[in-house]
Amino acid sequence: MRSVEGTPKVVSLNPDRRQSFYGRDIVSVKQFDREDLAFIMQVADEMRSIVRRVGATDLLKGYVLANLFYEPSTRTSSSFIAAMQRLGGAVIPIHGVQYSSVTKGESLPDTIRTLECYADVIVLRHPEVGASEVAARYASKPIISAGDGVGEHPTQGLLDLYTIQTELGTLEGLHVAMVGDLKHGRTVHSLARLLRLYGTRQTFVSPDILRLPEEIKQELIEAGCVVEETERVEDVIETADVIYVTRVQKERFADLHVYEAVKDYYEITPQLMARAKPKMALMHPLPRVGEIHYDVDDDPRAAYFRQMENGMYIRMALLAAVLGKA
Ligand code: CP
């Protein structure tokens, strides 16, 4: 990997905002205001510029990240590792907790206390809602949630917001349609909450049993968003600026017959995309299991691979910010 000497030049950033991220846990998008989001997206722009110019920097040389995953992951785990390595830091990867002392019965607080003896920041993915907040209570080092059960996935929400900004050039007043498993989709929960800060119209497209939790809907309404629900993607295909498609999450269903009944509810095809706006973004947090036809991949509006790449820049920005180096 290529490396450059010294720290990158970051211009026009508010020093108070830099200070406000230092040592902070990232456990829910509810903790951010618009200034925080502008700051982190600007740092992500800088990170993208560094990676494209020279590949890496030594900004976090000497720092160690513990990457602790109790649930499977490809994108989040590998992009955090890549982010830390491109910043010159090192990683303790714990991706198969079955090979750790968790199988001997070690609790989450004790596992966190152990890892913070060796690492400066801990990334945690866990199947239980609120696990990151529990970890943060016990940790003296920053905890970054990589997704907690059906709760939130805050770093995915940030990279999704950044992708909308880079694809469409604005976040203000957009019509965003979220499609699929909105009940279990933690990425939807985080992105919908972030978009409430930008005067959006949000349409939630799902079968009845996979609707967005009422609590989140109420938060959006109280923030002044226009909130709509439908079962038909045809109702939004012609007006949406963003269509955010999600997988029906088989692993969250107690009864697999119910999963079978809804798993193929939606598929975005080239025929549907022909009716969409010429300037719009089709997004998906991935992995996909049939919700977007492969023939859509070459459509310039298909943003999901760029969205994945953006994850690394956002995570570089977050790691640098919580370690006081942005
Ligand atoms: N988007 C996302 O969280 O992907 P992974 O489960 O592969 O990390």
Coordinates of C-alpha atoms and ligand atoms in Angstrom, one line a residue:
M1 CA 0.0 0.0 0.0
R2 CA 1.3 3.5 -0.9
S3 CA 1.7 6.0 1.9
V4 CA 2.4 9.7 2.2
E5 CA 4.3 11.6 4.9
G6 CA 2.5 13.9 7.2
T7 CA -1.1 14.7 7.7
P8 CA -3.6 15.8 5.0
K9 CA -4.5 19.4 4.8
V10 CA -8.2 19.8 5.8
V11 CA -9.5 23.2 5.1
S12 CA -12.5 25.3 6.5
L13 CA -13.6 22.8 9.1
N14 CA -15.1 24.1 12.3
P15 CA -12.6 23.4 15.1
D16 CA -15.5 23.1 17.6
R17 CA -17.0 20.3 15.5
R18 CA -13.6 18.5 15.3
Q19 CA -13.5 18.7 19.1
S20 CA -17.0 17.4 19.4
F21 CA -16.2 14.1 17.7
Y22 CA -13.1 13.4 19.7
G23 CA -13.5 10.4 22.0
R24 CA -17.2 10.2 21.1
D25 CA -19.2 6.9 20.8
I26 CA -21.2 6.5 17.5
V27 CA -24.2 4.4 18.6
S28 CA -27.2 6.1 16.9
V29 CA -27.8 8.7 14.2
K30 CA -30.1 10.5 16.6
Q31 CA -26.9 12.0 18.2
F32 CA -26.0 14.0 15.0
D33 CA -27.2 17.5 13.9
R34 CA -26.7 19.0 10.5
E35 CA -23.4 20.6 11.4
D36 CA -22.0 17.2 12.5
L37 CA -23.1 15.6 9.2
A38 CA -21.7 18.4 7.1
F39 CA -18.4 18.0 9.0
I40 CA -18.1 14.2 8.6
M41 CA -19.1 14.4 4.9
Q42 CA -16.4 17.0 4.3
V43 CA -13.8 14.9 6.0
A44 CA -15.0 11.9 3.9
D45 CA -14.4 14.0 0.8
E46 CA -10.8 14.6 2.0
M47 CA -10.4 10.9 2.6
R48 CA -11.6 10.1 -0.9
S49 CA -9.2 12.6 -2.4
I50 CA -6.3 11.1 -0.4
V51 CA -7.1 7.5 -1.4
R52 CA -7.5 8.5 -5.1
R53 CA -4.3 10.5 -5.1
V54 CA -1.9 8.4 -3.1
G55 CA -3.8 5.4 -1.6
A56 CA -3.0 6.0 2.1
T57 CA -1.8 8.3 4.8
D58 CA -0.1 7.8 8.2
L59 CA -2.7 9.9 10.1
L60 CA -3.5 7.0 12.5
K61 CA -0.1 5.4 12.6
G62 CA 0.3 3.8 16.1
Y63 CA -3.4 3.5 16.6
V64 CA -5.2 0.1 16.9
L65 CA -8.9 -0.7 16.0
A66 CA -10.6 -3.8 17.4
N67 CA -13.2 -5.0 14.9
L68 CA -15.7 -7.2 16.9
F69 CA -18.5 -8.8 14.9
Y70 CA -21.1 -11.1 16.5
E71 CA -23.1 -11.2 13.2
P72 CA -21.9 -11.9 9.6
S73 CA -20.6 -9.0 7.5
T74 CA -18.7 -8.5 4.3
R75 CA -18.9 -4.7 3.6
T76 CA -18.9 -3.2 7.1
S77 CA -16.2 -5.3 8.5
S78 CA -13.9 -5.1 5.5
S79 CA -14.4 -1.4 4.9
F80 CA -13.5 -0.7 8.5
I81 CA -10.3 -2.8 8.2
A82 CA -9.5 -1.0 4.9
A83 CA -10.2 2.4 6.4
M84 CA -7.9 1.8 9.4
Q85 CA -5.1 0.4 7.1
R86 CA -5.4 3.3 4.7
L87 CA -5.0 5.6 7.7
G88 CA -1.8 3.8 8.7
G89 CA -3.3 2.1 11.8
A90 CA -3.5 -1.6 12.8
V91 CA -6.6 -3.9 13.3
I92 CA -7.5 -6.7 15.7
P93 CA -10.1 -8.6 13.6
I94 CA -12.6 -10.7 15.6
H95 CA -15.1 -11.9 13.0
G96 CA -15.8 -15.4 14.2
V97 CA -16.8 -14.9 17.8
Q98 CA -17.1 -18.7 18.0
Y99 CA -13.3 -18.7 18.1
S100 CA -13.1 -16.1 20.9
S101 CA -13.7 -16.4 24.6
V102 CA -17.4 -15.5 23.9
T103 CA -18.0 -19.3 23.5
K104 CA -16.7 -19.8 27.0
G105 CA -19.5 -17.6 28.2
E106 CA -17.6 -14.2 28.4
S107 CA -20.1 -11.3 28.6
L108 CA -20.2 -8.4 26.3
P109 CA -18.9 -5.9 28.9
D110 CA -15.9 -8.1 29.8
T111 CA -15.1 -8.7 26.1
I112 CA -15.2 -4.9 25.6
R113 CA -13.0 -4.3 28.7
T114 CA -10.5 -6.8 27.3
L115 CA -10.3 -5.3 23.8
E116 CA -9.9 -1.8 25.1
C117 CA -6.7 -2.9 26.9
Y118 CA -5.2 -3.4 23.4
A119 CA -7.1 -1.1 21.1
D120 CA -7.9 2.7 20.9
V121 CA -11.3 2.3 19.3
I122 CA -13.8 -0.6 19.0
V123 CA -16.2 -1.3 16.2
L124 CA -19.1 -3.6 17.3
R125 CA -21.8 -5.5 15.4
H126 CA -24.2 -7.4 17.6
P127 CA -27.6 -9.1 17.2
E128 CA -29.2 -7.3 20.2
V129 CA -30.8 -3.8 19.9
G130 CA -28.9 -1.5 22.2
A131 CA -25.8 -3.6 22.5
S132 CA -23.6 -0.7 21.3
E133 CA -25.0 1.5 24.0
V134 CA -24.3 -1.2 26.6
A135 CA -20.7 -1.5 25.3
A136 CA -20.3 2.3 25.4
R137 CA -21.3 2.4 29.1
Y138 CA -18.5 0.0 30.0
A139 CA -15.8 1.3 27.6
S140 CA -13.5 4.2 28.2
K141 CA -12.5 4.1 24.5
P142 CA -14.9 5.1 21.6
I143 CA -17.4 2.4 20.5
I144 CA -18.6 2.6 16.9
S145 CA -21.8 0.6 16.2
A146 CA -21.6 -1.5 13.1
G147 CA -25.3 -2.5 13.4
D148 CA -27.3 -3.7 16.4
G149 CA -30.0 -6.3 15.6
V150 CA -33.0 -4.6 14.1
G151 CA -32.2 -1.3 15.7
E152 CA -29.8 1.0 13.9
H153 CA -26.7 0.9 11.6
P154 CA -25.4 4.4 12.0
T155 CA -22.3 4.3 9.9
Q156 CA -24.4 2.8 7.0
G157 CA -26.8 5.7 7.5
L158 CA -24.0 8.1 7.2
L159 CA -22.5 6.5 4.1
D160 CA -26.0 6.4 2.5
L161 CA -26.5 10.1 3.2
Y162 CA -23.1 10.9 1.8
T163 CA -24.0 8.8 -1.3
I164 CA -27.2 10.8 -1.9
Q165 CA -25.3 14.0 -1.5
T166 CA -22.6 13.0 -4.0
E167 CA -25.0 11.4 -6.5
L168 CA -27.7 14.2 -6.5
G169 CA -25.7 17.2 -5.2
T170 CA -28.2 18.0 -2.5
L171 CA -30.1 16.5 0.5
E172 CA -32.8 19.2 0.7
G173 CA -36.4 18.5 -0.1
L174 CA -35.9 15.2 -1.9
H175 CA -38.5 12.5 -2.4
V176 CA -37.0 9.3 -1.0
A177 CA -38.7 5.9 -1.3
M178 CA -37.6 3.0 0.9
V179 CA -38.6 -0.4 -0.4
G180 CA -38.6 -3.9 1.2
D181 CA -38.1 -5.1 4.8
L182 CA -38.6 -1.8 6.6
K183 CA -39.5 -3.5 9.9
H184 CA -36.1 -5.3 10.3
G185 CA -34.0 -3.0 8.1
R186 CA -31.7 -1.2 10.5
T187 CA -30.1 0.7 7.6
V188 CA -33.6 2.1 6.8
H189 CA -34.1 3.1 10.4
S190 CA -30.8 5.1 10.4
L191 CA -31.2 6.7 7.0
A192 CA -34.9 7.7 7.5
R193 CA -33.8 9.4 10.8
L194 CA -30.9 11.3 9.1
L195 CA -33.1 12.4 6.3
R196 CA -35.6 14.0 8.7
L197 CA -33.1 16.8 9.1
Y198 CA -33.5 17.9 5.4
G199 CA -37.2 18.4 4.9
T200 CA -37.7 15.2 2.9
R201 CA -40.8 13.5 1.6
Q202 CA -40.4 9.8 2.6
T203 CA -42.5 7.0 1.1
F204 CA -42.2 3.6 2.7
V205 CA -43.0 0.7 0.3
S206 CA -43.5 -2.6 1.9
P207 CA -45.9 -5.5 2.5
D208 CA -48.1 -4.9 5.5
I209 CA -46.1 -7.2 7.8
L210 CA -42.8 -5.4 7.1
R211 CA -43.9 -1.8 7.7
L212 CA -41.6 0.8 9.3
P213 CA -41.9 0.8 13.1
E214 CA -44.5 3.3 14.3
E215 CA -41.9 5.0 16.6
I216 CA -39.7 6.0 13.7
K217 CA -42.7 7.2 11.6
Q218 CA -43.7 9.5 14.5
E219 CA -40.2 10.9 14.8
L220 CA -40.3 11.8 11.1
I221 CA -43.7 13.4 11.3
E222 CA -42.7 15.4 14.4
A223 CA -39.6 16.6 12.5
G224 CA -41.9 17.9 9.7
C225 CA -41.3 15.3 7.0
V226 CA -44.1 14.2 4.6
V227 CA -44.5 10.5 5.4
E228 CA -46.4 8.1 3.1
E229 CA -46.9 4.3 3.0
T230 CA -47.8 2.0 0.1
E231 CA -47.4 -1.6 -1.0
R232 CA -46.7 -0.7 -4.6
V233 CA -43.3 0.4 -6.0
E234 CA -45.2 1.6 -9.1
D235 CA -46.6 4.4 -6.9
V236 CA -43.1 6.0 -6.4
I237 CA -41.1 4.9 -9.5
E238 CA -41.9 8.1 -11.5
T239 CA -41.5 10.7 -8.7
A240 CA -38.7 9.4 -6.4
D241 CA -35.3 11.1 -6.4
V242 CA -33.9 8.1 -4.4
I243 CA -35.2 4.6 -4.4
Y244 CA -33.5 2.7 -1.5
V245 CA -34.1 -1.0 -1.8
T246 CA -33.6 -3.6 1.0
R247 CA -33.4 -7.3 1.4
V248 CA -36.1 -9.2 3.2
Q249 CA -34.1 -10.4 6.2
K250 CA -34.6 -14.2 6.5
E251 CA -32.6 -14.4 9.7
R252 CA -35.1 -12.2 11.6
F253 CA -38.1 -14.4 10.9
A254 CA -39.3 -16.9 13.6
D255 CA -41.6 -18.6 11.0
L256 CA -39.9 -19.3 7.6
H257 CA -43.3 -19.8 5.9
V258 CA -44.0 -16.1 6.6
Y259 CA -40.6 -15.2 5.1
E260 CA -41.4 -17.3 2.0
A261 CA -44.6 -15.4 1.5
V262 CA -42.9 -12.0 1.3
K263 CA -39.3 -12.7 0.1
D264 CA -40.0 -12.0 -3.6
Y265 CA -42.4 -9.1 -3.2
Y266 CA -40.2 -6.6 -5.1
E267 CA -37.8 -6.7 -7.9
I268 CA -36.4 -3.6 -9.6
T269 CA -36.1 -4.4 -13.3
P270 CA -34.9 -2.4 -16.4
Q271 CA -38.5 -2.0 -17.4
L272 CA -39.3 -0.3 -14.1
M273 CA -36.2 1.8 -14.3
A274 CA -37.3 3.0 -17.7
R275 CA -40.2 4.9 -15.9
A276 CA -37.9 6.5 -13.3
K277 CA -36.6 10.0 -13.4
P278 CA -33.5 10.6 -15.6
K279 CA -31.7 12.1 -12.5
M280 CA -32.3 9.8 -9.5
A281 CA -30.3 7.3 -7.4
L282 CA -31.1 3.6 -7.1
M283 CA -29.5 2.4 -3.8
H284 CA -29.2 -0.8 -1.8
P285 CA -27.1 -1.4 1.4
L286 CA -26.4 -4.9 0.0
P287 CA -26.2 -7.9 0.0
R288 CA -29.1 -8.3 -2.5
V289 CA -30.9 -11.5 -3.0
G290 CA -33.1 -10.8 -6.0
E291 CA -34.5 -7.3 -5.2
I292 CA -32.6 -5.6 -8.0
H293 CA -32.1 -7.4 -11.3
Y294 CA -28.5 -7.8 -12.5
D295 CA -29.4 -6.1 -15.8
V296 CA -30.0 -2.9 -13.9
D297 CA -26.3 -2.7 -12.8
D298 CA -25.1 -0.9 -15.9
D299 CA -27.7 1.8 -15.5
P300 CA -25.9 5.1 -14.6
R301 CA -28.5 5.7 -11.9
A302 CA -27.6 2.4 -10.1
A303 CA -25.5 3.8 -7.3
Y304 CA -25.1 0.8 -5.0
F305 CA -21.5 -0.1 -5.9
R306 CA -20.4 3.6 -5.5
Q307 CA -22.4 3.5 -2.2
M308 CA -20.2 0.6 -1.0
E309 CA -17.0 2.4 -1.9
N310 CA -18.3 5.5 0.0
G311 CA -18.5 3.4 3.1
M312 CA -14.7 3.3 3.3
Y313 CA -14.4 7.1 3.1
I314 CA -17.1 7.7 5.7
R315 CA -15.4 5.1 8.0
M316 CA -12.0 6.7 7.5
A317 CA -13.6 10.0 8.5
L318 CA -15.2 8.6 11.6
L319 CA -12.1 6.8 12.8
A320 CA -10.0 9.9 12.3
A321 CA -12.6 12.1 14.0
V322 CA -13.2 10.0 17.1
L323 CA -9.5 9.7 17.6
G324 CA -9.0 13.4 17.3
K325 CA -7.1 13.4 14.0
A326 CA -9.6 14.6 11.4
Ligands
CP1 N1 -24.5 -3.1 4.3 C1 -24.0 -4.0 5.2 O1 -24.1 -3.8 6.5 O2 -23.4 -5.0 4.7 P1 -22.6 -6.2 5.5 O3 -23.7 -6.9 6.3 O4 -21.9 -7.0 4.5 O5 -21.6 -5.5 6.4

